[in-house]
mmCIF file of C-alpha atoms and ligand atoms in Angstrom:
data_model
loop_
_atom_site.group_PDB
_atom_site.id
_atom_site.type_symbol
_atom_site.label_atom_id
_atom_site.label_comp_id
_atom_site.label_asym_id
_atom_site.label_seq_id
_atom_site.Cartn_x
_atom_site.Cartn_y
_atom_site.Cartn_z
ATOM 1 C CA MET V 588 -20.743 -28.714 22.488
ATOM 2 C CA LYS V 589 -16.968 -28.150 22.716
ATOM 3 C CA ILE V 590 -14.549 -30.561 21.050
ATOM 4 C CA LEU V 591 -10.745 -30.515 21.250
ATOM 5 C CA GLY V 592 -9.068 -31.379 17.943
ATOM 6 C CA ILE V 593 -5.459 -32.472 17.472
ATOM 7 C CA GLU V 594 -3.581 -32.587 14.160
ATOM 8 C CA THR V 595 -0.020 -33.915 13.839
ATOM 9 C CA SER V 596 -0.060 -35.636 10.446
ATOM 10 C CA CYS V 597 2.984 -33.865 9.007
ATOM 11 C CA ASP V 598 5.129 -30.947 10.204
ATOM 12 C CA GLU V 599 2.683 -28.791 12.135
ATOM 13 C CA THR V 600 1.657 -29.476 15.733
ATOM 14 C CA CYS V 601 -1.913 -28.216 16.002
ATOM 15 C CA ALA V 602 -4.663 -28.098 18.619
ATOM 16 C CA ALA V 603 -8.006 -26.291 18.526
ATOM 17 C CA VAL V 604 -11.289 -26.064 20.377
ATOM 18 C CA VAL V 605 -14.401 -25.739 18.210
ATOM 19 C CA GLU V 606 -17.971 -25.336 19.414
ATOM 20 C CA ASP V 607 -20.851 -27.088 17.635
ATOM 21 C CA GLY V 608 -18.728 -27.829 14.578
ATOM 22 C CA ARG V 609 -18.446 -24.218 13.484
ATOM 23 C CA ARG V 610 -17.351 -21.666 16.062
ATOM 24 C CA VAL V 611 -13.554 -21.701 16.427
ATOM 25 C CA LEU V 612 -12.716 -20.841 20.051
ATOM 26 C CA SER V 613 -8.972 -21.396 19.577
ATOM 27 C CA ASN V 614 -6.659 -22.613 16.815
ATOM 28 C CA VAL V 615 -2.994 -23.039 17.774
ATOM 29 C CA VAL V 616 -0.348 -24.106 15.246
ATOM 30 C CA ALA V 617 3.324 -24.740 16.085
ATOM 31 C CA SER V 618 5.160 -24.922 12.779
ATOM 32 C CA GLN V 619 8.290 -27.033 12.352
ATOM 33 C CA VAL V 620 9.331 -25.217 9.163
ATOM 34 C CA ASP V 621 12.485 -23.777 10.745
ATOM 35 C CA ILE V 622 13.559 -27.236 11.916
ATOM 36 C CA HIS V 623 13.171 -28.890 8.487
ATOM 37 C CA ARG V 624 14.381 -25.960 6.350
ATOM 38 C CA LYS V 625 18.036 -26.988 6.367
ATOM 39 C CA TYR V 626 17.086 -30.393 4.891
ATOM 40 C CA GLY V 627 14.895 -28.820 2.175
ATOM 41 C CA GLY V 628 11.898 -30.960 3.213
ATOM 42 C CA VAL V 629 10.221 -32.746 6.099
ATOM 43 C CA VAL V 630 12.348 -35.394 7.851
ATOM 44 C CA PRO V 631 9.774 -37.830 9.328
ATOM 45 C CA GLU V 632 11.753 -38.941 12.387
ATOM 46 C CA ILE V 633 12.604 -35.363 13.343
ATOM 47 C CA ALA V 634 8.949 -34.385 12.803
ATOM 48 C CA SER V 635 7.686 -37.028 15.281
ATOM 49 C CA ARG V 636 10.175 -35.917 17.921
ATOM 50 C CA ALA V 637 9.234 -32.259 17.476
ATOM 51 C CA HIS V 638 5.528 -33.188 17.852
ATOM 52 C CA ILE V 639 6.321 -34.915 21.151
ATOM 53 C CA GLU V 640 8.022 -31.754 22.435
ATOM 54 C CA SER V 641 5.331 -29.320 21.267
ATOM 55 C CA LEU V 642 2.086 -31.177 21.775
ATOM 56 C CA VAL V 643 1.443 -30.657 25.487
ATOM 57 C CA PRO V 644 2.123 -26.876 25.422
ATOM 58 C CA VAL V 645 0.101 -26.508 22.193
ATOM 59 C CA VAL V 646 -2.922 -28.326 23.685
ATOM 60 C CA ALA V 647 -2.620 -26.325 26.934
ATOM 61 C CA GLU V 648 -2.551 -23.078 24.937
ATOM 62 C CA ALA V 649 -5.580 -24.088 22.854
ATOM 63 C CA LEU V 650 -7.587 -24.864 26.007
ATOM 64 C CA GLN V 651 -6.474 -21.624 27.656
ATOM 65 C CA ILE V 652 -7.317 -19.381 24.669
ATOM 66 C CA ALA V 653 -10.723 -21.080 24.371
ATOM 67 C CA ALA V 654 -11.253 -20.587 28.130
ATOM 68 C CA ALA V 655 -12.239 -24.246 28.105
ATOM 69 C CA PRO V 656 -10.827 -26.378 30.916
ATOM 70 C CA ALA V 657 -10.468 -30.048 29.957
ATOM 71 C CA ALA V 658 -13.584 -30.770 32.060
ATOM 72 C CA ASP V 659 -15.653 -28.746 29.541
ATOM 73 C CA LEU V 660 -14.747 -30.955 26.579
ATOM 74 C CA GLN V 661 -17.462 -33.258 25.245
ATOM 75 C CA ALA V 662 -15.055 -35.220 23.040
ATOM 76 C CA VAL V 663 -11.451 -35.359 21.858
ATOM 77 C CA ALA V 664 -10.541 -35.806 18.194
ATOM 78 C CA ALA V 665 -7.318 -36.495 16.311
ATOM 79 C CA VAL V 666 -6.300 -37.149 12.736
ATOM 80 C CA HIS V 667 -5.504 -40.851 12.348
ATOM 81 C CA ARG V 668 -4.819 -40.904 8.567
ATOM 82 C CA PRO V 669 -3.314 -40.180 6.081
ATOM 83 C CA GLY V 670 0.111 -38.796 7.034
ATOM 84 C CA LEU V 671 3.515 -39.648 8.457
ATOM 85 C CA ILE V 672 2.949 -42.630 10.682
ATOM 86 C CA GLY V 673 5.209 -41.553 13.563
ATOM 87 C CA SER V 674 3.754 -38.047 13.569
ATOM 88 C CA LEU V 675 0.160 -39.322 13.463
ATOM 89 C CA LEU V 676 0.835 -41.627 16.405
ATOM 90 C CA VAL V 677 1.897 -38.730 18.636
ATOM 91 C CA GLY V 678 -1.374 -36.815 18.204
ATOM 92 C CA LEU V 679 -3.566 -39.909 18.219
ATOM 93 C CA THR V 680 -1.997 -41.260 21.400
ATOM 94 C CA ALA V 681 -2.405 -37.899 23.140
ATOM 95 C CA ALA V 682 -6.082 -37.751 22.086
ATOM 96 C CA LYS V 683 -6.710 -41.306 23.321
ATOM 97 C CA THR V 684 -5.091 -40.503 26.666
ATOM 98 C CA LEU V 685 -7.144 -37.345 27.174
ATOM 99 C CA ALA V 686 -10.389 -39.006 26.079
ATOM 100 C CA TRP V 687 -9.779 -41.942 28.432
ATOM 101 C CA LEU V 688 -8.805 -39.667 31.343
ATOM 102 C CA ARG V 689 -11.872 -37.438 30.919
ATOM 103 C CA GLY V 690 -14.202 -40.336 30.086
ATOM 104 C CA VAL V 691 -15.366 -38.705 26.816
ATOM 105 C CA PRO V 692 -15.605 -40.156 23.295
ATOM 106 C CA LEU V 693 -12.581 -40.379 20.996
ATOM 107 C CA LEU V 694 -13.122 -39.335 17.383
ATOM 108 C CA ALA V 695 -10.807 -40.329 14.542
ATOM 109 C CA VAL V 696 -10.679 -37.830 11.696
ATOM 110 C CA ASN V 697 -9.481 -38.284 8.112
ATOM 111 C CA HIS V 698 -7.094 -35.431 7.251
ATOM 112 C CA ILE V 699 -8.434 -34.973 3.701
ATOM 113 C CA GLU V 700 -12.064 -34.879 4.854
ATOM 114 C CA ALA V 701 -10.995 -32.284 7.436
ATOM 115 C CA HIS V 702 -9.457 -30.116 4.667
ATOM 116 C CA ILE V 703 -12.820 -30.256 2.859
ATOM 117 C CA TYR V 704 -14.668 -29.355 6.066
ATOM 118 C CA ALA V 705 -12.451 -26.255 6.578
ATOM 119 C CA ALA V 706 -14.802 -24.386 4.206
ATOM 120 C CA CYS V 707 -17.652 -24.875 6.711
ATOM 121 C CA LEU V 708 -15.883 -23.262 9.691
ATOM 122 C CA GLU V 709 -17.041 -19.882 11.044
ATOM 123 C CA ARG V 710 -20.033 -19.834 8.705
ATOM 124 C CA ASP V 711 -23.382 -18.479 9.737
ATOM 125 C CA PRO V 712 -25.418 -21.573 10.783
ATOM 126 C CA CYS V 713 -28.396 -20.202 8.825
ATOM 127 C CA ALA V 714 -26.427 -19.736 5.600
ATOM 128 C CA PRO V 715 -26.562 -22.641 3.153
ATOM 129 C CA GLY V 716 -23.552 -24.940 3.438
ATOM 130 C CA PRO V 717 -21.373 -26.045 0.526
ATOM 131 C CA PHE V 718 -22.836 -29.528 -0.002
ATOM 132 C CA PRO V 719 -23.475 -31.062 -2.506
ATOM 133 C CA CYS V 720 -20.391 -29.792 -4.300
ATOM 134 C CA VAL V 721 -17.158 -30.612 -6.076
ATOM 135 C CA SER V 722 -14.266 -30.459 -3.597
ATOM 136 C CA LEU V 723 -10.765 -29.734 -4.840
ATOM 137 C CA ILE V 724 -8.163 -30.762 -2.263
ATOM 138 C CA VAL V 725 -4.675 -29.475 -3.004
ATOM 139 C CA SER V 726 -1.953 -30.049 -0.431
ATOM 140 C CA GLY V 727 1.627 -31.221 -0.100
ATOM 141 C CA GLY V 728 0.561 -34.853 -0.446
ATOM 142 C CA HIS V 729 -2.729 -34.766 -2.379
ATOM 143 C CA THR V 730 -4.389 -33.301 -5.432
ATOM 144 C CA SER V 731 -7.867 -34.747 -5.657
ATOM 145 C CA LEU V 732 -11.386 -33.966 -6.763
ATOM 146 C CA TYR V 733 -14.339 -35.339 -4.807
ATOM 147 C CA HIS V 734 -18.070 -35.335 -5.243
ATOM 148 C CA SER V 735 -19.048 -34.297 -1.718
ATOM 149 C CA THR V 736 -22.644 -34.725 -0.619
ATOM 150 C CA GLY V 737 -22.173 -34.052 3.116
ATOM 151 C CA PRO V 738 -19.403 -33.430 5.688
ATOM 152 C CA LEU V 739 -18.711 -37.177 5.839
ATOM 153 C CA GLU V 740 -19.680 -38.277 2.320
ATOM 154 C CA HIS V 741 -17.036 -37.910 -0.365
ATOM 155 C CA ARG V 742 -16.540 -39.891 -3.570
ATOM 156 C CA LEU V 743 -13.184 -39.579 -5.337
ATOM 157 C CA VAL V 744 -13.644 -38.512 -8.979
ATOM 158 C CA GLY V 745 -10.107 -37.414 -9.910
ATOM 159 C CA ALA V 746 -6.557 -37.572 -8.533
ATOM 160 C CA THR V 747 -2.959 -36.920 -9.438
ATOM 161 C CA THR V 748 -1.060 -39.625 -11.250
ATOM 162 C CA ASP V 749 2.293 -38.328 -9.971
ATOM 163 C CA ASP V 750 3.250 -35.231 -7.921
ATOM 164 C CA ALA V 751 0.753 -33.429 -5.726
ATOM 165 C CA ALA V 752 0.253 -29.729 -6.525
ATOM 166 C CA GLY V 753 1.982 -28.605 -3.310
ATOM 167 C CA GLU V 754 4.857 -30.970 -3.986
ATOM 168 C CA ALA V 755 5.270 -29.413 -7.462
ATOM 169 C CA PHE V 756 5.328 -25.927 -5.895
ATOM 170 C CA ASP V 757 7.976 -27.098 -3.398
ATOM 171 C CA LYS V 758 10.153 -28.753 -6.079
ATOM 172 C CA VAL V 759 9.947 -25.818 -8.503
ATOM 173 C CA ALA V 760 10.854 -23.407 -5.679
ATOM 174 C CA ALA V 761 13.916 -25.578 -4.985
ATOM 175 C CA LEU V 762 14.862 -25.501 -8.699
ATOM 176 C CA LEU V 763 14.616 -21.714 -8.619
ATOM 177 C CA ASP V 764 16.662 -21.530 -5.375
ATOM 178 C CA LEU V 765 13.768 -19.809 -3.665
ATOM 179 C CA GLY V 766 13.911 -21.824 -0.454
ATOM 180 C CA TYR V 767 11.452 -23.903 1.537
ATOM 181 C CA PRO V 768 8.507 -24.265 1.807
ATOM 182 C CA GLY V 769 7.938 -23.517 -1.861
ATOM 183 C CA GLY V 770 4.247 -22.644 -2.100
ATOM 184 C CA PRO V 771 4.239 -19.349 -0.204
ATOM 185 C CA VAL V 772 7.512 -18.174 -1.755
ATOM 186 C CA ILE V 773 6.342 -18.910 -5.337
ATOM 187 C CA ASP V 774 3.078 -17.126 -4.528
ATOM 188 C CA ARG V 775 5.057 -14.008 -3.485
ATOM 189 C CA THR V 776 7.686 -14.200 -6.253
ATOM 190 C CA ALA V 777 5.057 -14.721 -8.981
ATOM 191 C CA GLU V 778 3.501 -11.400 -8.048
ATOM 192 C CA ARG V 779 6.497 -9.618 -9.621
ATOM 193 C CA GLY V 780 6.576 -11.809 -12.750
ATOM 194 C CA ASN V 781 4.796 -11.988 -16.089
ATOM 195 C CA PRO V 782 2.777 -15.229 -16.310
ATOM 196 C CA ARG V 783 2.964 -15.143 -20.115
ATOM 197 C CA ALA V 784 6.731 -14.604 -20.438
ATOM 198 C CA VAL V 785 7.386 -18.361 -20.573
ATOM 199 C CA ASP V 786 4.889 -20.717 -22.189
ATOM 200 C CA PHE V 787 4.686 -23.756 -19.906
ATOM 201 C CA PRO V 788 2.511 -26.780 -20.851
ATOM 202 C CA ARG V 789 -0.978 -27.271 -19.381
ATOM 203 C CA PRO V 790 -1.384 -30.976 -18.548
ATOM 204 C CA TRP V 791 -5.076 -31.546 -19.389
ATOM 205 C CA LEU V 792 -4.731 -35.341 -19.987
ATOM 206 C CA GLY V 793 -7.586 -35.437 -22.487
ATOM 207 C CA ARG V 794 -10.881 -33.605 -22.866
ATOM 208 C CA GLU V 795 -12.818 -35.426 -20.156
ATOM 209 C CA SER V 796 -10.139 -36.460 -17.689
ATOM 210 C CA LEU V 797 -10.524 -35.306 -14.085
ATOM 211 C CA ASP V 798 -7.026 -36.540 -13.186
ATOM 212 C CA PHE V 799 -3.904 -34.441 -12.751
ATOM 213 C CA SER V 800 -0.224 -34.805 -13.649
ATOM 214 C CA PHE V 801 2.373 -32.191 -12.753
ATOM 215 C CA SER V 802 5.635 -34.057 -13.404
ATOM 216 C CA GLY V 803 5.858 -32.950 -17.071
ATOM 217 C CA LEU V 804 5.310 -29.332 -16.084
ATOM 218 C CA LYS V 805 7.987 -29.651 -13.419
ATOM 219 C CA THR V 806 10.405 -31.073 -16.024
ATOM 220 C CA ALA V 807 9.555 -28.195 -18.400
ATOM 221 C CA VAL V 808 10.552 -25.766 -15.635
ATOM 222 C CA LEU V 809 13.759 -27.738 -15.017
ATOM 223 C CA TYR V 810 14.689 -27.607 -18.721
ATOM 224 C CA HIS V 811 13.915 -23.927 -18.899
ATOM 225 C CA VAL V 812 16.000 -23.160 -15.807
ATOM 226 C CA ARG V 813 18.935 -25.246 -16.997
ATOM 227 C CA GLY V 814 18.601 -24.041 -20.581
ATOM 228 C CA LYS V 815 18.063 -27.517 -22.005
ATOM 229 C CA GLY V 816 14.752 -26.805 -23.711
ATOM 230 C CA ALA V 817 14.221 -27.635 -27.386
ATOM 231 C CA GLY V 818 16.804 -25.641 -29.309
ATOM 232 C CA ALA V 819 18.019 -23.832 -26.218
ATOM 233 C CA LYS V 820 21.637 -23.644 -25.218
ATOM 234 C CA ARG V 821 22.751 -24.750 -21.796
ATOM 235 C CA ARG V 822 22.507 -21.660 -19.620
ATOM 236 C CA ALA V 823 25.868 -20.397 -18.428
ATOM 237 C CA THR V 824 24.546 -17.984 -15.827
ATOM 238 C CA ARG V 825 21.844 -18.179 -13.212
ATOM 239 C CA LEU V 826 18.428 -16.670 -13.899
ATOM 240 C CA SER V 827 18.104 -12.986 -13.036
ATOM 241 C CA ALA V 828 15.567 -11.957 -10.374
ATOM 242 C CA GLU V 829 13.240 -10.839 -13.153
ATOM 243 C CA GLU V 830 13.551 -14.134 -15.068
ATOM 244 C CA THR V 831 12.993 -16.079 -11.854
ATOM 245 C CA ALA V 832 9.807 -14.133 -11.180
ATOM 246 C CA ASP V 833 8.611 -14.830 -14.749
ATOM 247 C CA VAL V 834 9.241 -18.579 -14.360
ATOM 248 C CA ALA V 835 7.451 -18.618 -10.975
ATOM 249 C CA ALA V 836 4.491 -16.725 -12.451
ATOM 250 C CA GLY V 837 4.357 -18.924 -15.571
ATOM 251 C CA PHE V 838 4.507 -22.141 -13.549
ATOM 252 C CA GLN V 839 1.893 -20.952 -11.053
ATOM 253 C CA GLU V 840 -0.416 -19.855 -13.869
ATOM 254 C CA ALA V 841 -0.177 -23.277 -15.549
ATOM 255 C CA VAL V 842 -0.981 -25.113 -12.286
ATOM 256 C CA VAL V 843 -3.831 -22.772 -11.380
ATOM 257 C CA GLU V 844 -5.373 -22.933 -14.849
ATOM 258 C CA VAL V 845 -5.474 -26.740 -14.757
ATOM 259 C CA LEU V 846 -6.741 -26.929 -11.149
ATOM 260 C CA VAL V 847 -9.547 -24.459 -11.809
ATOM 261 C CA GLY V 848 -10.374 -25.869 -15.256
ATOM 262 C CA LYS V 849 -10.727 -29.427 -13.963
ATOM 263 C CA THR V 850 -12.795 -28.322 -10.968
ATOM 264 C CA LEU V 851 -15.282 -26.612 -13.285
ATOM 265 C CA ARG V 852 -15.190 -29.615 -15.625
ATOM 266 C CA ALA V 853 -16.075 -31.884 -12.680
ATOM 267 C CA ALA V 854 -18.939 -29.609 -11.603
ATOM 268 C CA GLU V 855 -20.377 -29.795 -15.090
ATOM 269 C CA ALA V 856 -19.916 -33.565 -15.360
ATOM 270 C CA LEU V 857 -21.573 -34.147 -11.960
ATOM 271 C CA GLY V 858 -24.302 -31.539 -12.422
ATOM 272 C CA VAL V 859 -23.538 -29.617 -9.213
ATOM 273 C CA ASP V 860 -23.545 -25.846 -8.857
ATOM 274 C CA ARG V 861 -21.122 -25.454 -5.946
ATOM 275 C CA VAL V 862 -17.359 -25.850 -5.763
ATOM 276 C CA LEU V 863 -15.064 -25.865 -2.759
ATOM 277 C CA VAL V 864 -11.286 -25.790 -2.355
ATOM 278 C CA GLY V 865 -9.120 -26.813 0.605
ATOM 279 C CA GLY V 866 -5.577 -27.806 1.589
ATOM 280 C CA GLY V 867 -2.333 -25.821 1.800
ATOM 281 C CA VAL V 868 -2.290 -24.803 -1.880
ATOM 282 C CA ALA V 869 -5.751 -23.258 -1.400
ATOM 283 C CA ALA V 870 -3.824 -20.476 0.397
ATOM 284 C CA ASN V 871 -2.396 -19.516 -3.033
ATOM 285 C CA ARG V 872 -3.714 -16.084 -3.915
ATOM 286 C CA ARG V 873 -3.801 -16.647 -7.676
ATOM 287 C CA LEU V 874 -5.739 -19.916 -7.235
ATOM 288 C CA ARG V 875 -8.230 -18.239 -4.891
ATOM 289 C CA GLY V 876 -8.744 -15.308 -7.275
ATOM 290 C CA ARG V 877 -8.996 -17.367 -10.439
ATOM 291 C CA LEU V 878 -11.354 -19.971 -8.919
ATOM 292 C CA GLN V 879 -13.569 -17.209 -7.583
ATOM 293 C CA ALA V 880 -13.690 -15.421 -10.957
ATOM 294 C CA ASP V 881 -14.054 -18.436 -13.270
ATOM 295 C CA ALA V 882 -16.587 -20.235 -11.080
ATOM 296 C CA HIS V 883 -18.746 -17.129 -10.777
ATOM 297 C CA ALA V 884 -18.566 -16.623 -14.543
ATOM 298 C CA ALA V 885 -19.816 -20.216 -14.929
ATOM 299 C CA GLY V 886 -22.696 -19.522 -12.502
ATOM 300 C CA LEU V 887 -21.234 -21.624 -9.676
ATOM 301 C CA GLU V 888 -21.122 -20.806 -5.982
ATOM 302 C CA VAL V 889 -17.608 -20.933 -4.493
ATOM 303 C CA PHE V 890 -16.524 -21.901 -0.973
ATOM 304 C CA ILE V 891 -12.967 -20.963 -0.003
ATOM 305 C CA PRO V 892 -11.810 -21.183 3.638
ATOM 306 C CA PRO V 893 -9.915 -18.297 5.248
ATOM 307 C CA MET V 894 -6.135 -18.730 4.769
ATOM 308 C CA ALA V 895 -5.577 -19.974 8.343
ATOM 309 C CA TYR V 896 -7.870 -22.954 7.713
ATOM 310 C CA CYS V 897 -6.250 -23.920 4.365
ATOM 311 C CA THR V 898 -2.827 -25.022 5.615
ATOM 312 C CA ASP V 899 -2.765 -27.737 8.274
ATOM 313 C CA ASN V 900 -4.702 -26.828 11.414
ATOM 314 C CA ALA V 901 -6.790 -28.530 14.086
ATOM 315 C CA ALA V 902 -9.906 -26.338 13.829
ATOM 316 C CA MET V 903 -10.924 -28.321 10.734
ATOM 317 C CA VAL V 904 -10.391 -31.520 12.748
ATOM 318 C CA ALA V 905 -12.469 -30.482 15.774
ATOM 319 C CA GLY V 906 -15.140 -29.098 13.413
ATOM 320 C CA LEU V 907 -15.557 -32.299 11.423
ATOM 321 C CA ALA V 908 -15.401 -34.390 14.615
ATOM 322 C CA TYR V 909 -18.698 -32.835 15.713
ATOM 323 C CA HIS V 910 -20.392 -34.512 12.733
ATOM 324 C CA LEU V 911 -18.729 -37.853 13.495
ATOM 325 C CA LEU V 912 -20.016 -37.612 17.067
ATOM 326 C CA ARG V 913 -23.549 -36.768 15.940
ATOM 327 C CA ALA V 914 -23.437 -39.722 13.551
ATOM 328 C CA GLY V 915 -22.370 -41.979 16.440
ATOM 329 C CA ARG V 916 -19.092 -42.751 14.710
ATOM 330 C CA THR V 917 -16.828 -42.765 17.754
ATOM 331 C CA ALA V 918 -13.480 -44.606 17.768
ATOM 332 C CA GLU V 919 -12.120 -47.323 20.042
ATOM 333 C CA LEU V 920 -9.018 -46.740 22.131
ATOM 334 C CA ASP V 921 -7.126 -49.449 20.224
ATOM 335 C CA LEU V 922 -7.499 -47.610 16.901
ATOM 336 C CA GLY V 923 -4.262 -47.475 14.872
ATOM 337 C CA ALA V 924 -2.830 -44.732 12.665
ATOM 338 C CA ARG V 925 -2.535 -45.253 8.890
ATOM 339 C CA ALA V 926 -0.105 -43.665 6.463
ATOM 340 C CA GLY V 927 -2.477 -43.910 3.477
HETATM 341 O O1 KG4 H 348 -2.298 -28.959 3.653
HETATM 342 P P1 KG4 H 348 -0.875 -28.652 3.939
HETATM 343 O O2 KG4 H 348 -0.568 -27.578 4.957
HETATM 344 O O3 KG4 H 348 -0.110 -29.954 4.378
HETATM 345 C C1 KG4 H 348 -0.376 -31.175 3.776
HETATM 346 O O4 KG4 H 348 -1.430 -31.783 4.109
HETATM 347 O O5 KG4 H 348 0.431 -31.537 2.888
HETATM 348 O O6 KG4 H 348 -0.191 -28.270 2.541
HETATM 349 C C2 KG4 H 348 1.163 -27.948 2.449
HETATM 350 C C3 KG4 H 348 1.480 -27.565 1.023
HETATM 351 C C4 KG4 H 348 2.979 -27.339 0.782
HETATM 352 O O7 KG4 H 348 3.356 -28.058 -0.367
HETATM 353 C C5 KG4 H 348 3.066 -25.842 0.564
HETATM 354 O O8 KG4 H 348 4.124 -25.458 -0.304
HETATM 355 C C6 KG4 H 348 1.705 -25.529 -0.041
HETATM 356 O O9 KG4 H 348 0.814 -26.344 0.681
HETATM 357 N N1 KG4 H 348 1.336 -24.117 0.117
HETATM 358 C C7 KG4 H 348 1.131 -23.289 -0.935
HETATM 359 C C8 KG4 H 348 0.876 -22.006 -0.380
HETATM 360 N N2 KG4 H 348 0.908 -22.107 0.983
HETATM 361 C C9 KG4 H 348 1.186 -23.422 1.265
HETATM 362 N N3 KG4 H 348 1.168 -23.522 -2.260
HETATM 363 C C10 KG4 H 348 0.954 -22.477 -3.070
HETATM 364 N N4 KG4 H 348 0.712 -21.217 -2.630
HETATM 365 C C11 KG4 H 348 0.659 -20.945 -1.303
HETATM 366 N N5 KG4 H 348 0.422 -19.698 -0.880
HETATM 367 ZN ZN1 ZN H 349 -2.956 -31.016 4.965
#
């Protein structure tokens, strides 16, 4: 069963064809990073307009790569929440139009649930899946822990009280003049730094808390960069390349330690022996390595999607849509998009 998925919740125009919820036949992503770079972040109105321009060619390319003419599609899926409302509407409206034209079901996918499902893509159908597990979702807009008992069953057990992890990466990269988007550039810069050169705080929020807070850590980086830390003099010169790499590595280490620590804490509290990670920050190499190592040491099984399915993509959307279809959870053509 082939399903076309469409994802336009933020600044990537994505379309993919996935067979039977697992086999990715195509996965096309048109990034708007170059358009938003000069503003240092995503400008919602510009994002919606860019989606309008890119969507038809992106869908055509996804169908062509998959060698799947529109007549072969059994359903059409789009993300309807959460995200930028104008951007969501572009993809959702296109999916409704195609579904109506072809006379096939429309499926409405939750972006966060799709990030969780990314860990199921391209897996051997005979291999055990990740559920039940603890799912850590770390993206530009979310940092959350879920108790996931199936592709469509997720209970929130922890969330950020302020910045999302990806947002913290983006803001710290801006403070360090490293450019946009911040996650990948901090990942690369940190490789040259010493994670122990600067001692940044680890926001644990108490022994049992499963919530996150990155604003204090971000402020600690700001003070360090500007030389306003306790007892420090205001810095007269900019950080050297070496100091910048040390700050990037120290910040990344603090974030990763807390993300991994709380994921393992949640697994213990919920009595599950599997953990999963998804979302753009799951592309971070230090997070992938540390989660792998610490979870194995704790006797847990780890599910980490390939890099291409961590950042926003439509394969995760078409994949999860298969389960919505099997559950009979199709959407009506008057369905609206939701920011939250
Ligand atoms: O899931 P995603 O593509 O979009 C949202 O749903 O928000 O996540 C984007 C976020 C951005 O904040 C970006 O800086 C971060 O993921 N990111 C990374 C890496 N690659 C992307 N953060 C850390 N390390 C990376 N390698
Ligand atoms: Zn995302």
